[in-house]
Amino acid sequence: MVRKTSDAAVHSGSWQWSRTAGTRRNLLDAAAAVFSEQGFTDAGISDIVARSGSSVGSLYHHFGGKTELFLALWDDYRNEHERLVAAAVAKARRSGESDPLALFNVGSRSYFDYTWEHRALERVFIEGDTPPGFEVLRRERGREWVRQNSVLLGTSEDTLGRLTVAVITDIITVAGQEVALSSTKREADDVVNAAAILVARLAG
């Protein structure tokens, strides 16, 4: 006999999932604020918990500890970057754009916009006060980004093509860091425009 799930049970399950997701989001947002203010080393679990309105138990349940929370925050940040870039490129394609370099520039602009908006958090990831193993994960993610850019730009798979995409990706990475360190939006825009010129020279 198949037991039907009651509406109340479904509602209860949805509410529980929503509450769990909300707690996790609150902890990530609190961690972003505390890490931005204090750095990774000086940030305390108690500070993050207090900022989030959650409990120490919730933090350890969802993330396991401060290091895992930092890595989860970085992963969340990178995933949102990728989501926004993909959405911007897809929108440009729907509008009829098909030139690989133009599409790459659209994606890059989206990347830079999000970096500027969250520049305090970007600085946390680039200024060196990070947990052990973080640089390895960042390099792995960087290699995946190179592969994605190679597909988007449609470059050749020979040595020159691979190196060209790697250099272009490095330009965007460094430019993103410079955007985060910029004092004004105008200064950040100058960085973005300079990066676009360099990419065009290499991809041309």
Short mmCIF file of C-alpha atoms in Angstrom, two decimals:
data_model
loop_
_atom_site.label_atom_id
_atom_site.label_comp_id
_atom_site.label_asym_id
_atom_site.label_seq_id
_atom_site.Cartn_x
_atom_site.Cartn_y
_atom_site.Cartn_z
CA MET A 1 0.00 0.00 0.00
CA VAL A 2 1.36 3.42 -0.99
CA ARG A 3 1.07 5.99 1.76
CA LYS A 4 0.18 9.44 0.52
CA THR A 5 2.14 12.31 1.89
CA SER A 6 -0.15 14.76 3.61
CA ASP A 7 -0.22 18.43 2.68
CA ALA A 8 0.85 19.23 6.22
CA ALA A 9 3.89 17.00 5.91
CA VAL A 10 4.86 18.56 2.59
CA HIS A 11 4.44 22.01 4.05
CA SER A 12 6.45 21.05 7.09
CA GLY A 13 9.26 19.68 4.93
CA SER A 14 9.32 22.79 2.77
CA TRP A 15 9.40 25.01 5.82
CA GLN A 16 12.22 23.02 7.36
CA TRP A 17 14.26 23.23 4.14
CA SER A 18 13.60 26.96 3.91
CA ARG A 19 14.65 27.51 7.50
CA THR A 20 17.82 25.46 6.98
CA ALA A 21 18.69 27.35 3.81
CA GLY A 22 17.99 30.63 5.59
CA THR A 23 20.26 29.73 8.49
CA ARG A 24 23.05 28.76 6.11
CA ARG A 25 22.62 32.00 4.15
CA ASN A 26 22.68 34.08 7.33
CA LEU A 27 25.89 32.40 8.45
CA LEU A 28 27.56 33.00 5.07
CA ASP A 29 26.52 36.66 5.06
CA ALA A 30 27.72 37.11 8.64
CA ALA A 31 31.03 35.43 7.80
CA ALA A 32 31.49 37.75 4.80
CA ALA A 33 31.04 40.77 7.05
CA VAL A 34 33.28 39.52 9.86
CA PHE A 35 36.06 38.26 7.57
CA SER A 36 35.97 41.60 5.71
CA GLU A 37 36.34 43.51 8.97
CA GLN A 38 38.79 41.28 10.84
CA GLY A 39 40.42 38.94 8.33
CA PHE A 40 40.33 35.17 8.59
CA THR A 41 42.86 34.72 11.38
CA ASP A 42 41.37 37.23 13.80
CA ALA A 43 37.73 36.44 13.06
CA GLY A 44 36.06 34.59 15.90
CA ILE A 45 33.34 31.98 15.67
CA SER A 46 31.46 33.88 18.36
CA ASP A 47 31.54 37.07 16.25
CA ILE A 48 30.12 35.28 13.22
CA VAL A 49 27.43 33.55 15.24
CA ALA A 50 26.41 36.78 16.94
CA ARG A 51 26.22 38.60 13.60
CA SER A 52 24.12 35.82 12.05
CA GLY A 53 21.67 35.45 14.91
CA SER A 54 22.29 31.69 14.88
CA SER A 55 24.09 29.40 17.29
CA VAL A 56 27.55 27.87 17.48
CA GLY A 57 25.91 24.50 17.01
CA SER A 58 24.28 25.67 13.77
CA LEU A 59 27.60 26.87 12.41
CA TYR A 60 29.31 23.57 13.12
CA HIS A 61 26.31 21.63 11.82
CA HIS A 62 26.27 23.45 8.48
CA PHE A 63 29.97 23.99 7.93
CA GLY A 64 32.10 22.11 10.44
CA GLY A 65 34.27 25.05 11.53
CA LYS A 66 35.78 28.39 10.59
CA THR A 67 38.00 27.05 7.82
CA GLU A 68 35.14 25.16 6.18
CA LEU A 69 32.95 28.24 6.49
CA PHE A 70 35.60 30.36 4.75
CA LEU A 71 35.89 27.84 1.90
CA ALA A 72 32.09 27.61 1.60
CA LEU A 73 31.90 31.41 1.42
CA TRP A 74 34.48 31.49 -1.35
CA ASP A 75 32.69 28.72 -3.23
CA ASP A 76 29.39 30.58 -2.89
CA TYR A 77 31.06 33.77 -4.15
CA ARG A 78 32.61 32.06 -7.17
CA ASN A 79 29.40 30.21 -8.02
CA GLU A 80 27.45 33.46 -8.04
CA HIS A 81 30.11 35.01 -10.27
CA GLU A 82 29.75 32.13 -12.71
CA ARG A 83 25.95 32.22 -12.60
CA LEU A 84 25.82 35.93 -13.40
CA VAL A 85 28.42 35.65 -16.17
CA ALA A 86 26.57 32.73 -17.78
CA ALA A 87 23.28 34.62 -17.58
CA ALA A 88 24.80 37.74 -19.16
CA VAL A 89 26.34 35.74 -22.01
CA ALA A 90 23.10 33.82 -22.59
CA LYS A 91 21.13 37.09 -22.72
CA ALA A 92 23.56 38.53 -25.27
CA ARG A 93 23.24 35.42 -27.41
CA ARG A 94 19.44 35.65 -27.31
CA SER A 95 19.78 39.24 -28.52
CA GLY A 96 21.68 37.99 -31.55
CA GLU A 97 25.30 38.44 -30.51
CA SER A 98 27.51 35.64 -31.80
CA ASP A 99 31.02 37.10 -31.88
CA PRO A 100 33.10 35.15 -29.33
CA LEU A 101 35.14 38.17 -28.20
CA ALA A 102 32.02 40.31 -27.78
CA LEU A 103 30.41 37.57 -25.72
CA PHE A 104 33.56 37.24 -23.64
CA ASN A 105 33.52 40.98 -22.98
CA VAL A 106 29.89 40.82 -21.90
CA GLY A 107 30.74 38.07 -19.46
CA SER A 108 33.79 39.96 -18.22
CA ARG A 109 31.75 43.08 -17.57
CA SER A 110 29.33 41.06 -15.48
CA TYR A 111 32.27 39.56 -13.60
CA PHE A 112 33.74 42.98 -12.88
CA ASP A 113 30.40 44.46 -11.84
CA TYR A 114 29.88 41.76 -9.24
CA THR A 115 33.48 42.08 -8.05
CA TRP A 116 33.05 45.82 -7.52
CA GLU A 117 29.76 45.33 -5.71
CA HIS A 118 31.43 42.83 -3.36
CA ARG A 119 34.90 44.34 -3.35
CA ALA A 120 35.33 44.03 0.43
CA LEU A 121 34.84 40.27 0.17
CA GLU A 122 37.10 40.00 -2.87
CA ARG A 123 39.85 41.66 -0.86
CA VAL A 124 39.47 38.98 1.81
CA PHE A 125 40.30 36.33 -0.78
CA ILE A 126 43.26 38.11 -2.37
CA GLU A 127 45.13 39.65 0.55
CA GLY A 128 46.68 36.44 1.86
CA ASP A 129 44.97 35.93 5.23
CA THR A 130 43.37 32.64 4.23
CA PRO A 131 43.22 29.11 5.66
CA PRO A 132 45.70 26.37 4.66
CA GLY A 133 44.86 24.74 1.34
CA PHE A 134 42.94 27.70 -0.03
CA GLU A 135 45.50 28.55 -2.70
CA VAL A 136 45.37 24.99 -4.04
CA LEU A 137 41.59 25.19 -4.40
CA ARG A 138 41.84 28.59 -6.05
CA ARG A 139 44.36 27.31 -8.60
CA GLU A 140 42.11 24.34 -9.40
CA ARG A 141 39.16 26.68 -9.94
CA GLY A 142 41.38 28.87 -12.09
CA ARG A 143 42.23 25.98 -14.39
CA GLU A 144 38.55 25.22 -14.81
CA TRP A 145 37.94 28.87 -15.67
CA VAL A 146 40.61 28.68 -18.37
CA ARG A 147 38.81 25.68 -19.89
CA GLN A 148 35.50 27.56 -19.88
CA ASN A 149 37.05 30.61 -21.50
CA SER A 150 38.66 28.43 -24.16
CA VAL A 151 35.22 27.14 -25.14
CA LEU A 152 33.66 30.61 -25.11
CA LEU A 153 36.44 32.18 -27.19
CA GLY A 154 36.69 29.19 -29.54
CA THR A 155 40.48 29.21 -29.48
CA SER A 156 42.64 26.52 -31.00
CA GLU A 157 43.74 23.62 -28.82
CA ASP A 158 47.41 23.90 -29.71
CA THR A 159 50.02 25.25 -27.31
CA LEU A 160 49.68 28.85 -28.50
CA GLY A 161 45.90 28.71 -28.18
CA ARG A 162 46.02 27.29 -24.66
CA LEU A 163 48.60 29.82 -23.52
CA THR A 164 46.64 32.68 -25.04
CA VAL A 165 43.50 31.73 -23.11
CA ALA A 166 45.51 31.25 -19.93
CA VAL A 167 47.01 34.74 -20.28
CA ILE A 168 43.59 36.26 -21.06
CA THR A 169 42.14 34.56 -17.99
CA ASP A 170 45.01 35.90 -15.89
CA ILE A 171 44.29 39.41 -17.20
CA ILE A 172 40.69 39.16 -16.04
CA THR A 173 41.77 37.72 -12.69
CA VAL A 174 44.32 40.45 -12.01
CA ALA A 175 41.98 43.14 -13.31
CA GLY A 176 39.28 41.84 -10.97
CA GLN A 177 41.68 42.19 -8.06
CA GLU A 178 42.54 45.72 -9.15
CA VAL A 179 38.84 46.54 -9.37
CA ALA A 180 38.38 45.35 -5.78
CA LEU A 181 41.31 47.49 -4.64
CA SER A 182 40.14 50.60 -6.51
CA SER A 183 39.17 53.62 -4.43
CA THR A 184 36.42 54.83 -6.77
CA LYS A 185 34.11 53.44 -9.42
CA ARG A 186 35.82 55.61 -12.00
CA GLU A 187 39.18 54.06 -11.13
CA ALA A 188 37.61 50.60 -11.34
CA ASP A 189 36.11 51.42 -14.75
CA ASP A 190 39.54 52.48 -16.02
CA VAL A 191 40.87 49.06 -15.00
CA VAL A 192 37.99 47.31 -16.77
CA ASN A 193 38.53 49.30 -19.97
CA ALA A 194 42.27 48.62 -19.93
CA ALA A 195 41.62 44.90 -19.47
CA ALA A 196 39.27 44.91 -22.48
CA ILE A 197 41.99 46.51 -24.62
CA LEU A 198 44.57 43.92 -23.57
CA VAL A 199 42.18 41.04 -24.19
CA ALA A 200 41.32 42.39 -27.66
CA ARG A 201 45.02 42.59 -28.55
CA LEU A 202 45.62 38.99 -27.52
CA ALA A 203 42.45 37.56 -29.01
CA GLY A 204 42.69 39.48 -32.25
#
